[in-house]
Amino acid sequence: MRHDRPRGGGEHHHGSHRHLIDVFEIDAFEAGEEPAHGRGAIDAIIVPTIRHPRWLTYATRLALDLGCHLVSLHSRNWSRAREAAQAMPDGLRYISADVDHVDRLRLPDFETTAVLRDTPFARTTDLSAKRNTGLLLARLLGWRRIVFLDDDIEVGRQADVERVAALLDTYDVVGMHIGGYPDNSVVCHAHRLTGGHQESFVGGGALAVAVDPGRTPSFFPNVYNEDWFYLLGERRLRRLAVAGQVRQRPYDPFDRPVRARDQEFGDVLAEGVYWLLDGDPTAEWGSAADAAYWRDFLARRQRFVEDVLSRVRRLPPGPRHNRHAMENSLLAALGRLRRIEPELCAGYLKAWAVDRERWAAHLDELPHLEFAAADAIKWLVKDGERGLHWYGSMTG
């Protein structure tokens, strides 16, 4: 196990936050040695998806190898529970559900969502709602260890997940080393591609979490970098580690400037909170609920993005980089950044504190029994709303 120190980006940006977590190397494990923490069991793999069910291939294979449940939560016309269920192999215990209308789900009315409503920063994706629904389903079914896995993540070995599961005896959350294409925001991709030091942090794309009632609960707010907020505890980070190895499939982060624009508010919030935690091991994230702090950080963020943009403009022409697309994305991020007010950032952190208590109270209201799947899925929908369209086999 090792701890890194923050590097990269100079006075305006931290290219790594790895020193905040326990990092377990994979070399010995790859050599065939049994890890010190042994191997553990996973109750379920949960995949939020908007893609065709063929993207579930890796998750399906992994669930079969582990002997655990697979939960796929679908939305959009080309991602449907029925087609996913038809492709599920014999012997797999699974639940596939369509969750197109998240307003029907029995989730709290989060203050963090209300703060951004009717602003340019409101986020219309359903990823957070799906992950929070997965957390509720796990509680209702009595699961204790689950893995969130994005549909563009490939897990090479069953043993990696078993190792991560064993670490949940000690840690609340264990991420997996993401190889292949880096898991960064658009701005951070541009920073890395123009010579800046930029690592990936723990992300929801491959995240094992302990969900038994004895752990401090957390949830995913509806904002970009929602997984970074999930990692926060009552005052600082939760007990957090990274181990194992997965690969993210490549994509073009600069294909649409709107991607960078939509990420900017969440990127500012997360980087701002973690900048605070980086600088002082005793710091509490609640200290970021202060407009003066965000006034300074927003100025620092603008200098950072402008520096990356200047480096992009100095790139030589050629096929290696689409300089024009990178420039357009960074200009979109800058345009959105200039609309962010310090008071909004401070208000969001205050709302996050309120929502943490609201989520804990919501979990306390869950029925104290292990549901059958049909009853659990029925409970996920608000009273009076039409039930979820789902398929499943829980016997295997």
PDB file of N, CA, C and O in Angstrom, residues 296-336:
ATOM      1  N   ASP A 296     -11.935  32.905  -4.284  1.00  0.00           N
ATOM      2  CA  ASP A 296     -10.520  32.634  -4.564  1.00  0.00           C
ATOM      3  C   ASP A 296     -10.361  31.441  -5.497  1.00  0.00           C
ATOM      4  O   ASP A 296      -9.552  31.462  -6.426  1.00  0.00           O
ATOM      5  N   PHE A 297     -11.141  30.386  -5.234  1.00  0.00           N
ATOM      6  CA  PHE A 297     -10.963  29.178  -6.039  1.00  0.00           C
ATOM      7  C   PHE A 297     -11.410  29.398  -7.479  1.00  0.00           C
ATOM      8  O   PHE A 297     -10.767  28.897  -8.415  1.00  0.00           O
ATOM      9  N   LEU A 298     -12.489  30.126  -7.690  1.00  0.00           N
ATOM     10  CA  LEU A 298     -12.961  30.374  -9.049  1.00  0.00           C
ATOM     11  C   LEU A 298     -11.927  31.173  -9.850  1.00  0.00           C
ATOM     12  O   LEU A 298     -11.737  30.918 -11.049  1.00  0.00           O
ATOM     13  N   ALA A 299     -11.256  32.110  -9.197  1.00  0.00           N
ATOM     14  CA  ALA A 299     -10.194  32.848  -9.883  1.00  0.00           C
ATOM     15  C   ALA A 299      -9.043  31.912 -10.247  1.00  0.00           C
ATOM     16  O   ALA A 299      -8.471  32.003 -11.343  1.00  0.00           O
ATOM     17  N   ARG A 300      -8.727  30.990  -9.337  1.00  0.00           N
ATOM     18  CA  ARG A 300      -7.662  30.018  -9.601  1.00  0.00           C
ATOM     19  C   ARG A 300      -8.066  29.087 -10.742  1.00  0.00           C
ATOM     20  O   ARG A 300      -7.256  28.779 -11.626  1.00  0.00           O
ATOM     21  N   ARG A 301      -9.308  28.663 -10.750  1.00  0.00           N
ATOM     22  CA  ARG A 301      -9.801  27.782 -11.806  1.00  0.00           C
ATOM     23  C   ARG A 301      -9.738  28.489 -13.166  1.00  0.00           C
ATOM     24  O   ARG A 301      -9.345  27.878 -14.167  1.00  0.00           O
ATOM     25  N   GLN A 302     -10.106  29.752 -13.209  1.00  0.00           N
ATOM     26  CA  GLN A 302     -10.065  30.464 -14.480  1.00  0.00           C
ATOM     27  C   GLN A 302      -8.635  30.566 -15.002  1.00  0.00           C
ATOM     28  O   GLN A 302      -8.396  30.372 -16.204  1.00  0.00           O
ATOM     29  N   ARG A 303      -7.683  30.832 -14.127  1.00  0.00           N
ATOM     30  CA  ARG A 303      -6.293  30.898 -14.569  1.00  0.00           C
ATOM     31  C   ARG A 303      -5.823  29.543 -15.096  1.00  0.00           C
ATOM     32  O   ARG A 303      -5.082  29.471 -16.076  1.00  0.00           O
ATOM     33  N   PHE A 304      -6.281  28.469 -14.448  1.00  0.00           N
ATOM     34  CA  PHE A 304      -5.907  27.133 -14.896  1.00  0.00           C
ATOM     35  C   PHE A 304      -6.464  26.830 -16.283  1.00  0.00           C
ATOM     36  O   PHE A 304      -5.735  26.391 -17.188  1.00  0.00           O
ATOM     37  N   VAL A 305      -7.762  27.051 -16.496  1.00  0.00           N
ATOM     38  CA  VAL A 305      -8.380  26.741 -17.787  1.00  0.00           C
ATOM     39  C   VAL A 305      -7.782  27.624 -18.877  1.00  0.00           C
ATOM     40  O   VAL A 305      -7.527  27.163 -20.004  1.00  0.00           O
ATOM     41  N   GLU A 306      -7.530  28.886 -18.573  1.00  0.00           N
ATOM     42  CA  GLU A 306      -6.922  29.773 -19.570  1.00  0.00           C
ATOM     43  C   GLU A 306      -5.511  29.315 -19.926  1.00  0.00           C
ATOM     44  O   GLU A 306      -5.089  29.418 -21.085  1.00  0.00           O
ATOM     45  N   ASP A 307      -4.783  28.790 -18.946  1.00  0.00           N
ATOM     46  CA  ASP A 307      -3.443  28.274 -19.224  1.00  0.00           C
ATOM     47  C   ASP A 307      -3.511  27.042 -20.128  1.00  0.00           C
ATOM     48  O   ASP A 307      -2.720  26.913 -21.073  1.00  0.00           O
ATOM     49  N   VAL A 308      -4.453  26.142 -19.855  1.00  0.00           N
ATOM     50  CA  VAL A 308      -4.623  24.965 -20.712  1.00  0.00           C
ATOM     51  C   VAL A 308      -4.992  25.405 -22.124  1.00  0.00           C
ATOM     52  O   VAL A 308      -4.465  24.881 -23.124  1.00  0.00           O
ATOM     53  N   LEU A 309      -5.883  26.366 -22.238  1.00  0.00           N
ATOM     54  CA  LEU A 309      -6.292  26.867 -23.553  1.00  0.00           C
ATOM     55  C   LEU A 309      -5.096  27.438 -24.315  1.00  0.00           C
ATOM     56  O   LEU A 309      -4.945  27.187 -25.531  1.00  0.00           O
ATOM     57  N   SER A 310      -4.234  28.178 -23.637  1.00  0.00           N
ATOM     58  CA  SER A 310      -3.064  28.743 -24.319  1.00  0.00           C
ATOM     59  C   SER A 310      -2.133  27.635 -24.801  1.00  0.00           C
ATOM     60  O   SER A 310      -1.532  27.738 -25.880  1.00  0.00           O
ATOM     61  N   ARG A 311      -2.028  26.549 -24.030  1.00  0.00           N
ATOM     62  CA  ARG A 311      -1.190  25.423 -24.458  1.00  0.00           C
ATOM     63  C   ARG A 311      -1.805  24.707 -25.662  1.00  0.00           C
ATOM     64  O   ARG A 311      -1.096  24.254 -26.568  1.00  0.00           O
ATOM     65  N   VAL A 312      -3.133  24.588 -25.661  1.00  0.00           N
ATOM     66  CA  VAL A 312      -3.809  23.972 -26.802  1.00  0.00           C
ATOM     67  C   VAL A 312      -3.536  24.785 -28.069  1.00  0.00           C
ATOM     68  O   VAL A 312      -3.263  24.230 -29.145  1.00  0.00           O
ATOM     69  N   ARG A 313      -3.600  26.089 -27.957  1.00  0.00           N
ATOM     70  CA  ARG A 313      -3.395  26.940 -29.130  1.00  0.00           C
ATOM     71  C   ARG A 313      -1.966  26.892 -29.649  1.00  0.00           C
ATOM     72  O   ARG A 313      -1.714  27.273 -30.788  1.00  0.00           O
ATOM     73  N   ARG A 314      -1.041  26.414 -28.832  1.00  0.00           N
ATOM     74  CA  ARG A 314       0.350  26.296 -29.271  1.00  0.00           C
ATOM     75  C   ARG A 314       0.675  24.910 -29.821  1.00  0.00           C
ATOM     76  O   ARG A 314       1.803  24.658 -30.232  1.00  0.00           O
ATOM     77  N   LEU A 315      -0.304  23.999 -29.796  1.00  0.00           N
ATOM     78  CA  LEU A 315      -0.053  22.661 -30.326  1.00  0.00           C
ATOM     79  C   LEU A 315       0.236  22.733 -31.815  1.00  0.00           C
ATOM     80  O   LEU A 315      -0.408  23.494 -32.548  1.00  0.00           O
ATOM     81  N   PRO A 316       1.168  21.933 -32.302  1.00  0.00           N
ATOM     82  CA  PRO A 316       1.419  21.915 -33.741  1.00  0.00           C
ATOM     83  C   PRO A 316       0.256  21.261 -34.474  1.00  0.00           C
ATOM     84  O   PRO A 316      -0.396  20.358 -33.949  1.00  0.00           O
ATOM     85  N   PRO A 317      -0.032  21.720 -35.675  1.00  0.00           N
ATOM     86  CA  PRO A 317      -1.113  21.082 -36.449  1.00  0.00           C
ATOM     87  C   PRO A 317      -0.724  19.659 -36.827  1.00  0.00           C
ATOM     88  O   PRO A 317       0.448  19.337 -36.960  1.00  0.00           O
ATOM     89  N   GLY A 318      -1.713  18.810 -36.931  1.00  0.00           N
ATOM     90  CA  GLY A 318      -1.437  17.426 -37.298  1.00  0.00           C
ATOM     91  C   GLY A 318      -2.536  16.506 -36.816  1.00  0.00           C
ATOM     92  O   GLY A 318      -3.460  16.921 -36.107  1.00  0.00           O
ATOM     93  N   PRO A 319      -2.463  15.222 -37.169  1.00  0.00           N
ATOM     94  CA  PRO A 319      -3.536  14.263 -36.852  1.00  0.00           C
ATOM     95  C   PRO A 319      -3.576  13.845 -35.389  1.00  0.00           C
ATOM     96  O   PRO A 319      -4.567  13.279 -34.937  1.00  0.00           O
ATOM     97  N   ARG A 320      -2.485  14.104 -34.640  1.00  0.00           N
ATOM     98  CA  ARG A 320      -2.451  13.603 -33.265  1.00  0.00           C
ATOM     99  C   ARG A 320      -3.478  14.287 -32.384  1.00  0.00           C
ATOM    100  O   ARG A 320      -4.082  13.671 -31.523  1.00  0.00           O
ATOM    101  N   HIS A 321      -3.696  15.582 -32.565  1.00  0.00           N
ATOM    102  CA  HIS A 321      -4.643  16.330 -31.765  1.00  0.00           C
ATOM    103  C   HIS A 321      -5.586  17.098 -32.679  1.00  0.00           C
ATOM    104  O   HIS A 321      -5.146  17.720 -33.646  1.00  0.00           O
ATOM    105  N   ASN A 322      -6.869  17.079 -32.347  1.00  0.00           N
ATOM    106  CA  ASN A 322      -7.832  17.940 -33.030  1.00  0.00           C
ATOM    107  C   ASN A 322      -7.848  19.260 -32.273  1.00  0.00           C
ATOM    108  O   ASN A 322      -8.662  19.474 -31.374  1.00  0.00           O
ATOM    109  N   ARG A 323      -6.886  20.105 -32.622  1.00  0.00           N
ATOM    110  CA  ARG A 323      -6.698  21.342 -31.862  1.00  0.00           C
ATOM    111  C   ARG A 323      -7.953  22.211 -31.862  1.00  0.00           C
ATOM    112  O   ARG A 323      -8.300  22.810 -30.849  1.00  0.00           O
ATOM    113  N   HIS A 324      -8.640  22.263 -33.006  1.00  0.00           N
ATOM    114  CA  HIS A 324      -9.842  23.090 -33.101  1.00  0.00           C
ATOM    115  C   HIS A 324     -10.927  22.599 -32.144  1.00  0.00           C
ATOM    116  O   HIS A 324     -11.569  23.394 -31.452  1.00  0.00           O
ATOM    117  N   ALA A 325     -11.140  21.280 -32.081  1.00  0.00           N
ATOM    118  CA  ALA A 325     -12.162  20.720 -31.192  1.00  0.00           C
ATOM    119  C   ALA A 325     -11.787  20.942 -29.730  1.00  0.00           C
ATOM    120  O   ALA A 325     -12.655  21.253 -28.888  1.00  0.00           O
ATOM    121  N   MET A 326     -10.506  20.772 -29.393  1.00  0.00           N
ATOM    122  CA  MET A 326     -10.064  21.014 -28.025  1.00  0.00           C
ATOM    123  C   MET A 326     -10.278  22.470 -27.629  1.00  0.00           C
ATOM    124  O   MET A 326     -10.758  22.772 -26.531  1.00  0.00           O
ATOM    125  N   GLU A 327      -9.949  23.382 -28.535  1.00  0.00           N
ATOM    126  CA  GLU A 327     -10.126  24.808 -28.253  1.00  0.00           C
ATOM    127  C   GLU A 327     -11.592  25.148 -28.029  1.00  0.00           C
ATOM    128  O   GLU A 327     -11.949  25.870 -27.087  1.00  0.00           O
ATOM    129  N   ASN A 328     -12.469  24.627 -28.873  1.00  0.00           N
ATOM    130  CA  ASN A 328     -13.900  24.899 -28.716  1.00  0.00           C
ATOM    131  C   ASN A 328     -14.433  24.375 -27.386  1.00  0.00           C
ATOM    132  O   ASN A 328     -15.273  25.019 -26.739  1.00  0.00           O
ATOM    133  N   SER A 329     -13.950  23.214 -26.975  1.00  0.00           N
ATOM    134  CA  SER A 329     -14.399  22.650 -25.702  1.00  0.00           C
ATOM    135  C   SER A 329     -13.941  23.513 -24.531  1.00  0.00           C
ATOM    136  O   SER A 329     -14.704  23.774 -23.589  1.00  0.00           O
ATOM    137  N   LEU A 330     -12.705  23.969 -24.576  1.00  0.00           N
ATOM    138  CA  LEU A 330     -12.193  24.798 -23.487  1.00  0.00           C
ATOM    139  C   LEU A 330     -12.880  26.167 -23.453  1.00  0.00           C
ATOM    140  O   LEU A 330     -13.137  26.714 -22.368  1.00  0.00           O
ATOM    141  N   LEU A 331     -13.197  26.708 -24.611  1.00  0.00           N
ATOM    142  CA  LEU A 331     -13.943  27.965 -24.639  1.00  0.00           C
ATOM    143  C   LEU A 331     -15.342  27.782 -24.050  1.00  0.00           C
ATOM    144  O   LEU A 331     -15.861  28.669 -23.359  1.00  0.00           O
ATOM    145  N   ALA A 332     -15.952  26.628 -24.311  1.00  0.00           N
ATOM    146  CA  ALA A 332     -17.265  26.343 -23.724  1.00  0.00           C
ATOM    147  C   ALA A 332     -17.173  26.238 -22.207  1.00  0.00           C
ATOM    148  O   ALA A 332     -18.036  26.739 -21.480  1.00  0.00           O
ATOM    149  N   ALA A 333     -16.111  25.576 -21.718  1.00  0.00           N
ATOM    150  CA  ALA A 333     -15.915  25.471 -20.271  1.00  0.00           C
ATOM    151  C   ALA A 333     -15.703  26.850 -19.650  1.00  0.00           C
ATOM    152  O   ALA A 333     -16.258  27.161 -18.585  1.00  0.00           O
ATOM    153  N   LEU A 334     -14.894  27.682 -20.311  1.00  0.00           N
ATOM    154  CA  LEU A 334     -14.649  29.031 -19.795  1.00  0.00           C
ATOM    155  C   LEU A 334     -15.921  29.866 -19.767  1.00  0.00           C
ATOM    156  O   LEU A 334     -16.169  30.613 -18.800  1.00  0.00           O
ATOM    157  N   GLY A 335     -16.717  29.745 -20.811  1.00  0.00           N
ATOM    158  CA  GLY A 335     -17.971  30.487 -20.833  1.00  0.00           C
ATOM    159  C   GLY A 335     -18.881  30.111 -19.680  1.00  0.00           C
ATOM    160  O   GLY A 335     -19.497  30.975 -19.043  1.00  0.00           O
ATOM    161  N   ARG A 336     -18.965  28.815 -19.386  1.00  0.00           N
ATOM    162  CA  ARG A 336     -19.790  28.372 -18.264  1.00  0.00           C
ATOM    163  C   ARG A 336     -19.157  28.778 -16.926  1.00  0.00           C
ATOM    164  O   ARG A 336     -19.857  29.200 -15.991  1.00  0.00           O
TER     165      ARG A 336
END
